mmCIF file of C-alpha atoms in Angstrom:
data_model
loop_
_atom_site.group_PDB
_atom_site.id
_atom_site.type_symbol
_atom_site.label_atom_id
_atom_site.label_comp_id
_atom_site.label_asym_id
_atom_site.label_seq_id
_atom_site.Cartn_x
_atom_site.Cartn_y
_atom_site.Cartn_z
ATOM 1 C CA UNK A 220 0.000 0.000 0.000
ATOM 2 C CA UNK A 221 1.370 3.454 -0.740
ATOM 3 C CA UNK A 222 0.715 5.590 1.586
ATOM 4 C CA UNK A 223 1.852 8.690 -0.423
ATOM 5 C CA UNK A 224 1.034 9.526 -4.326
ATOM 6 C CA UNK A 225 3.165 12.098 -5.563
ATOM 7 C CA UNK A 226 2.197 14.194 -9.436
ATOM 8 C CA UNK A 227 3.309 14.020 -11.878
ATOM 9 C CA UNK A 228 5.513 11.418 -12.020
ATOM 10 C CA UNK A 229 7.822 13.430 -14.664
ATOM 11 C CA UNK A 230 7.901 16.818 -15.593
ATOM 12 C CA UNK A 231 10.478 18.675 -18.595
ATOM 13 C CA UNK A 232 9.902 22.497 -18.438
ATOM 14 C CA UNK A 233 11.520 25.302 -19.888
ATOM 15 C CA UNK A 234 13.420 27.558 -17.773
ATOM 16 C CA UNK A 235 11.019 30.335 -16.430
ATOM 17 C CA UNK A 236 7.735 28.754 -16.360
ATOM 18 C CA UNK A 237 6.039 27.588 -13.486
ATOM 19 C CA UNK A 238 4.763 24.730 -12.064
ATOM 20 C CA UNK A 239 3.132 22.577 -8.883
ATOM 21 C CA UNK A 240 3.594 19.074 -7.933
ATOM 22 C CA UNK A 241 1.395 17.477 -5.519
ATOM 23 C CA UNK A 242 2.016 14.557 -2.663
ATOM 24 C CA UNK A 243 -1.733 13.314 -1.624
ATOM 25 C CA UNK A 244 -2.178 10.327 0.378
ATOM 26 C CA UNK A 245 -5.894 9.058 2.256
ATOM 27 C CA UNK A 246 -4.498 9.773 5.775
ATOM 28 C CA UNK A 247 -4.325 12.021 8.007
ATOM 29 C CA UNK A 248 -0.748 13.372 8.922
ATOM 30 C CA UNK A 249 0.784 15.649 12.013
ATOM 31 C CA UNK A 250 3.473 16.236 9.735
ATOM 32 C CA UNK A 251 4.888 17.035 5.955
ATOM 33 C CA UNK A 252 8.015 17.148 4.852
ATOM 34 C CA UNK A 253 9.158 17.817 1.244
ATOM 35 C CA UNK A 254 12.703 16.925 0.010
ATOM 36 C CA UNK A 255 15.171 17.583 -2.750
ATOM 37 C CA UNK A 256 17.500 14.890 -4.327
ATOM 38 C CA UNK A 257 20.358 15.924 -7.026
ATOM 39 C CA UNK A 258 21.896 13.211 -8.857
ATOM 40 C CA UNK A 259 24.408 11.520 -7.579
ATOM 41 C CA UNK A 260 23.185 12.424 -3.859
ATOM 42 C CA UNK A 261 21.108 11.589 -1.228
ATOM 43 C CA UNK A 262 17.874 13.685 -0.509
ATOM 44 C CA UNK A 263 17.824 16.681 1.812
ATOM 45 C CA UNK A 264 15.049 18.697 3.327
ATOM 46 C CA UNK A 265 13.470 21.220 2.250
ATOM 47 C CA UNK A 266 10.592 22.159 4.551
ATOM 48 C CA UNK A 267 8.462 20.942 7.176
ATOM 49 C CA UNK A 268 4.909 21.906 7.432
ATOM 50 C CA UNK A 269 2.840 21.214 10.385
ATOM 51 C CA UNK A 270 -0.384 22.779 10.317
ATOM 52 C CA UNK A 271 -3.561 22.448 8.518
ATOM 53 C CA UNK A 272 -3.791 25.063 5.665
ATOM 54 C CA UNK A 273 0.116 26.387 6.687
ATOM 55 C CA UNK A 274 1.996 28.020 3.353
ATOM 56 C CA UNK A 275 5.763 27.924 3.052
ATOM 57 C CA UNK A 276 8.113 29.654 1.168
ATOM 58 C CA UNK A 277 11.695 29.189 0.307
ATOM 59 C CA UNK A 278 12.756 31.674 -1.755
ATOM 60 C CA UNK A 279 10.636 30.722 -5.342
ATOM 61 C CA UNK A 280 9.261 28.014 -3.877
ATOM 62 C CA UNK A 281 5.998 28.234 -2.096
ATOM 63 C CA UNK A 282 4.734 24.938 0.000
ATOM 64 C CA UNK A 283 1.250 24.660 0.920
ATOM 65 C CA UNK A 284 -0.618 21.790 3.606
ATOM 66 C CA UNK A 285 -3.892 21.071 2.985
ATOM 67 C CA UNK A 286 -6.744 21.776 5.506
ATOM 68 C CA UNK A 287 -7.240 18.316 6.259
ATOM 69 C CA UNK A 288 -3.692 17.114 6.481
ATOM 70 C CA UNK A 289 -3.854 14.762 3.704
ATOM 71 C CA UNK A 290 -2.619 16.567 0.794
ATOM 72 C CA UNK A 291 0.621 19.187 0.312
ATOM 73 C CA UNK A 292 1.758 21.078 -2.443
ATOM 74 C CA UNK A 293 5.049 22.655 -3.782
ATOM 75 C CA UNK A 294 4.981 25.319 -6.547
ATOM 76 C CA UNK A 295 8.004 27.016 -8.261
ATOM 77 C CA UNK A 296 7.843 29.814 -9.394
ATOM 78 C CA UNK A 297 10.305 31.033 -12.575
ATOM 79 C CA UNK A 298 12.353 27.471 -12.865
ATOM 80 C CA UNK A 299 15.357 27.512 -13.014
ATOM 81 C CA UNK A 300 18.095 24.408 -14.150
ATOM 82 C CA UNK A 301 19.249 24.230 -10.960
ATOM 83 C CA UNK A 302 15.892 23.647 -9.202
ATOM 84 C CA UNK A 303 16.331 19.719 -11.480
ATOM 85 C CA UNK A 304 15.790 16.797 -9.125
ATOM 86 C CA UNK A 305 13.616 14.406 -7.533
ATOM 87 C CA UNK A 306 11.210 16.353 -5.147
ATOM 88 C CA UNK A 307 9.964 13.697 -2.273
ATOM 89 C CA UNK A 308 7.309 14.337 0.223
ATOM 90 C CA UNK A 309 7.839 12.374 3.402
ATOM 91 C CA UNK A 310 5.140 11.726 6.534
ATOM 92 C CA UNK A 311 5.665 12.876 9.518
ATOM 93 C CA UNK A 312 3.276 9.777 10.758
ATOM 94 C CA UNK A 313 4.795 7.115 9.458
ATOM 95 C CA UNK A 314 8.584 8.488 9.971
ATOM 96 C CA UNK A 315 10.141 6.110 6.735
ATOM 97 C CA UNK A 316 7.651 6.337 4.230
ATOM 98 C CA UNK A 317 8.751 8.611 1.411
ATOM 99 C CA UNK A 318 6.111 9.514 -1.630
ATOM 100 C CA UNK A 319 6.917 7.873 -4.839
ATOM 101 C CA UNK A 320 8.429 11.431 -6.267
ATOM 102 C CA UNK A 321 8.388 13.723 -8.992
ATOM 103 C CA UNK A 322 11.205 14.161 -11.395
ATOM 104 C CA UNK A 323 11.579 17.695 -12.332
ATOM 105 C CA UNK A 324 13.156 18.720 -15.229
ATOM 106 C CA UNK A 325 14.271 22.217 -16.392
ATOM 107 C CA UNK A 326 16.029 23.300 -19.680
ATOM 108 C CA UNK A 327 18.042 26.120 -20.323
ATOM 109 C CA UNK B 285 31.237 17.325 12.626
ATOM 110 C CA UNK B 286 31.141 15.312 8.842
ATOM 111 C CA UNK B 287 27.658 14.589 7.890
ATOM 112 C CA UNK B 288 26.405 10.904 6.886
ATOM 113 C CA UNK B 289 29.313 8.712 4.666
ATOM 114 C CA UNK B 290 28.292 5.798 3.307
ATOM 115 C CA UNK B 291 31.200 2.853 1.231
ATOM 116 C CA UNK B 292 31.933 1.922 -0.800
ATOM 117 C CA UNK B 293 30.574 4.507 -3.235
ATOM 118 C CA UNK B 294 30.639 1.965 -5.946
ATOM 119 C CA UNK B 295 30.298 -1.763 -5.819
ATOM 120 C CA UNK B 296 30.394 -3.771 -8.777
ATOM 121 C CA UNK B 297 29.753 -7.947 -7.995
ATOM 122 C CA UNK B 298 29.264 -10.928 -9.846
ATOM 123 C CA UNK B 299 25.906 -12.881 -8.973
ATOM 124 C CA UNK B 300 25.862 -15.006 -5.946
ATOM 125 C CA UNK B 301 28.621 -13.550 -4.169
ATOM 126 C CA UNK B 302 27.744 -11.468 -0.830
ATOM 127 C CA UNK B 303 28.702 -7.633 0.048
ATOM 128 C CA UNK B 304 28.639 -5.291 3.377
ATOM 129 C CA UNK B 305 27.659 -1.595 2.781
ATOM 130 C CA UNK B 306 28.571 0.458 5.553
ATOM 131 C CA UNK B 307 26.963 3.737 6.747
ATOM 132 C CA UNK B 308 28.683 6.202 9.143
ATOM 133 C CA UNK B 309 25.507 8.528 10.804
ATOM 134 C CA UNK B 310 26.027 11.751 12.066
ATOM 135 C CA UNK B 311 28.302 11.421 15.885
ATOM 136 C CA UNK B 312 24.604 11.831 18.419
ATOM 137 C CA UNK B 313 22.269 10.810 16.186
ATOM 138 C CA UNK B 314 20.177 7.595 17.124
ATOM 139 C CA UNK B 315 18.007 6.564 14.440
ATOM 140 C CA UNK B 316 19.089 4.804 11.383
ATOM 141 C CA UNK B 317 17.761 4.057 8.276
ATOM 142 C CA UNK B 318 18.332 2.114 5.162
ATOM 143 C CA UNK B 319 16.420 2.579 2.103
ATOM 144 C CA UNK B 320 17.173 1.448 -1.524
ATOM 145 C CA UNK B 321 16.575 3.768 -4.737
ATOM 146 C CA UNK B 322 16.236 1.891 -7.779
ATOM 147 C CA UNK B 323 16.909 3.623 -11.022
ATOM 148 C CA UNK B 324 14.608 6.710 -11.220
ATOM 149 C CA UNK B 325 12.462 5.613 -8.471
ATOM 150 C CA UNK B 326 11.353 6.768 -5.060
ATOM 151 C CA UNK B 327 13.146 5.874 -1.967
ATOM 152 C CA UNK B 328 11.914 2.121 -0.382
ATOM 153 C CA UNK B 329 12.177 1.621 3.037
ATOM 154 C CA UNK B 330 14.333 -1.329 4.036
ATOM 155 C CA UNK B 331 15.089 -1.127 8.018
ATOM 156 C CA UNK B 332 15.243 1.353 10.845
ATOM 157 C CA UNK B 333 17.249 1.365 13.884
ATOM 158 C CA UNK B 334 16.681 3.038 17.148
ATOM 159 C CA UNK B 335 20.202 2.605 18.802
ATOM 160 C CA UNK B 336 21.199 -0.522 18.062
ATOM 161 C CA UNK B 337 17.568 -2.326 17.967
ATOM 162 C CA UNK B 338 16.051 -2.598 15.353
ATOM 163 C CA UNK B 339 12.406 -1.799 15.759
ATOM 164 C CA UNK B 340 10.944 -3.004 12.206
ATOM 165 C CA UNK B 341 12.516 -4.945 9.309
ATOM 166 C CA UNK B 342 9.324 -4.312 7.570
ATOM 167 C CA UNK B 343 10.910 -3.555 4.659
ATOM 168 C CA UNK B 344 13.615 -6.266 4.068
ATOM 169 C CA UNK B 345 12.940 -7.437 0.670
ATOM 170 C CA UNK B 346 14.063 -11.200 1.560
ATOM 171 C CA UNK B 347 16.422 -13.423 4.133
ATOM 172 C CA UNK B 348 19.226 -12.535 2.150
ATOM 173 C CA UNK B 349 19.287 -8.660 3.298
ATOM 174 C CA UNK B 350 20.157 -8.190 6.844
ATOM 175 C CA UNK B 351 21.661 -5.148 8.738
ATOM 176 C CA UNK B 352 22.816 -4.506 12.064
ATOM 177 C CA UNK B 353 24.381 -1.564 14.021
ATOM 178 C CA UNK B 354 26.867 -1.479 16.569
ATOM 179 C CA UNK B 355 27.543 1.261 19.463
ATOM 180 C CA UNK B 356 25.138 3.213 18.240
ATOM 181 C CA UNK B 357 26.718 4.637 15.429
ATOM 182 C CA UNK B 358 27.977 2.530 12.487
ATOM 183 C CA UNK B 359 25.357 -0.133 10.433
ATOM 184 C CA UNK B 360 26.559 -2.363 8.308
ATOM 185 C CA UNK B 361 23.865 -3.817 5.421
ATOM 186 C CA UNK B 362 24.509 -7.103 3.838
ATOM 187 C CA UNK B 363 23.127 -8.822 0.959
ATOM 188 C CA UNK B 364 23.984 -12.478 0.752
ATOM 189 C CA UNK B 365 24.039 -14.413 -2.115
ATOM 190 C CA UNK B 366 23.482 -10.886 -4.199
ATOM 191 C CA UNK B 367 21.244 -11.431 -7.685
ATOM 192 C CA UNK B 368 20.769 -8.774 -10.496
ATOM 193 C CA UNK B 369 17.402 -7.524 -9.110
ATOM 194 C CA UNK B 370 19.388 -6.589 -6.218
ATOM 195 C CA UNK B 371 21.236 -3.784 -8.270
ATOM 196 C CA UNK B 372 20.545 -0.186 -6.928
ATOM 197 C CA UNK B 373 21.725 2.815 -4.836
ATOM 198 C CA UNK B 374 21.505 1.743 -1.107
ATOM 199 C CA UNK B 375 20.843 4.947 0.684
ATOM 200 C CA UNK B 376 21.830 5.754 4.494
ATOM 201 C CA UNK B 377 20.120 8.540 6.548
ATOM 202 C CA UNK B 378 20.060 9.307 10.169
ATOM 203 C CA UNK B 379 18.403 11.373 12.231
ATOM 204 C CA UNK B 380 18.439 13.054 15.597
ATOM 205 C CA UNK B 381 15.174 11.590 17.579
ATOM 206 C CA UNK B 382 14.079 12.966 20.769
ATOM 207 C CA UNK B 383 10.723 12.238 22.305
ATOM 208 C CA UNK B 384 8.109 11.357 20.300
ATOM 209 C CA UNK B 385 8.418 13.960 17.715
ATOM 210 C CA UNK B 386 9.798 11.591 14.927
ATOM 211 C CA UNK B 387 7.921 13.097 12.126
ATOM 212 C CA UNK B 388 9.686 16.728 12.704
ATOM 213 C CA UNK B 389 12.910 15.074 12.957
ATOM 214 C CA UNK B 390 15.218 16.016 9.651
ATOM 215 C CA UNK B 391 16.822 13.011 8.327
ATOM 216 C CA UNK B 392 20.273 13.428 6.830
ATOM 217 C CA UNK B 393 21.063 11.236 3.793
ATOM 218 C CA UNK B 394 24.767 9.827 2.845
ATOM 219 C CA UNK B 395 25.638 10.287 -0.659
ATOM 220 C CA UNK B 396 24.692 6.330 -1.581
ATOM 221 C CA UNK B 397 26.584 3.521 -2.421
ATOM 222 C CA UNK B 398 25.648 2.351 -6.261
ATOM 223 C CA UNK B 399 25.746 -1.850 -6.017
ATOM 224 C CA UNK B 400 25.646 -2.939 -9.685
ATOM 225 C CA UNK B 401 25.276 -7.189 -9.742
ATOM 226 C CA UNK B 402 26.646 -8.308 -13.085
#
């Protein structure tokens, strides 16, 4: 059973655009965490969201937990080629369960 | 101090044979993790350690994967008998727990160790 569904799976986007990717899951969590991984590396966090409707943001990126405490968000705003990577959302119920991820892509 | 190290970072092994990937956490931190990252997938959980117990195993994918950690710091994973299915990056990542606040805890990832299984 997965307990969190990350989309898309894969998105290519030109520098500049924006976008949101989404980690939903049918529980209820205390906590979210989202998470960046480069190749070649390991993850590493990028913010941990706690309460029910809390927004985020890290610079261009702008996190969002859902009312309920099922659902979070992550939008960028303006890409950029360095924000490439695998974006993970991780529950802060279940303390090793990692969504299945979203591979972001951006071009030059 | 040095964050989480992980070796070998490469490990390249014929079928059948059996390796040890070590992972070095963060000096203070008490949980431990394992998790394995195929190619261009998400992160599956394989074992946890609080200390040097190991709470849940859960997530070994057979008998032949076993870990264990000793002093509270370094865990050794071992795959026995390794087969091709095996191949993947075996990721390390340790965290500092206190209380019951697990979920808030940031874990710290080593850099992976890449075990190909020709």
């Amino acid at each position: 059973t997965q307990l969190l569904e990350q989309s898309p799976q894969f998105l290519s986007i030109q520098e500049g655009e924006n976008l949101t990717v989404y980690c939903n899951s049918s529980s209820v969590f205390s906590s979210l965490q989202w998470y960046r991984q480069e190749p070649g590396e390991g993850p590493v966090l990028l913010v941990t969201v706690v309460t029910g409707g809390e927004v985020k943001k890290l610079k261009r990126l702008t996190f969002q937990f859902g009312d309920a405490r099922k659902d979070s968000s992550l939008h960028i705003t303006a890409a950029q080629p360095g924000d490439t990577g695998l974006y993970l959302c991780r529950s802060g119920t279940y303390k090793y369960i990692f969504g299945t991820g979203t591979r972001l892509k951006v071009l030059a | 101090g040095a964050g989480v190290s992980q070796s070998p970072s490469n490990k390249v092994t014929e079928k059948g044979k059996d390796v040890e990937l070590r992972c070095d956490p963060i000096s203070g931190h008490t949980a431990l993790y394992w998790y394995r990252q195929s190619l261009g997938q998400g992160l599956e959980f394989l074992i946890y350690f609080q200390g040097n117990s190991a709470p849940d195993k859960s997530g070994l994918p057979s008998d032949r994967f076993s870990a264990e950690r000793t002093g509270g710091s370094v865990s050794t994973l071992t795959i026995q008998r390794t087969q091709q299915e095996d191949s993947a990056v075996y990721l390390c990542a340790s965290s500092l727990v206190s209380g019951s606040s697990y979920g808030y805890n940031e874990q710290f990832f080593g850099p992976g160790t890449r075990l190909t299984v020709l």
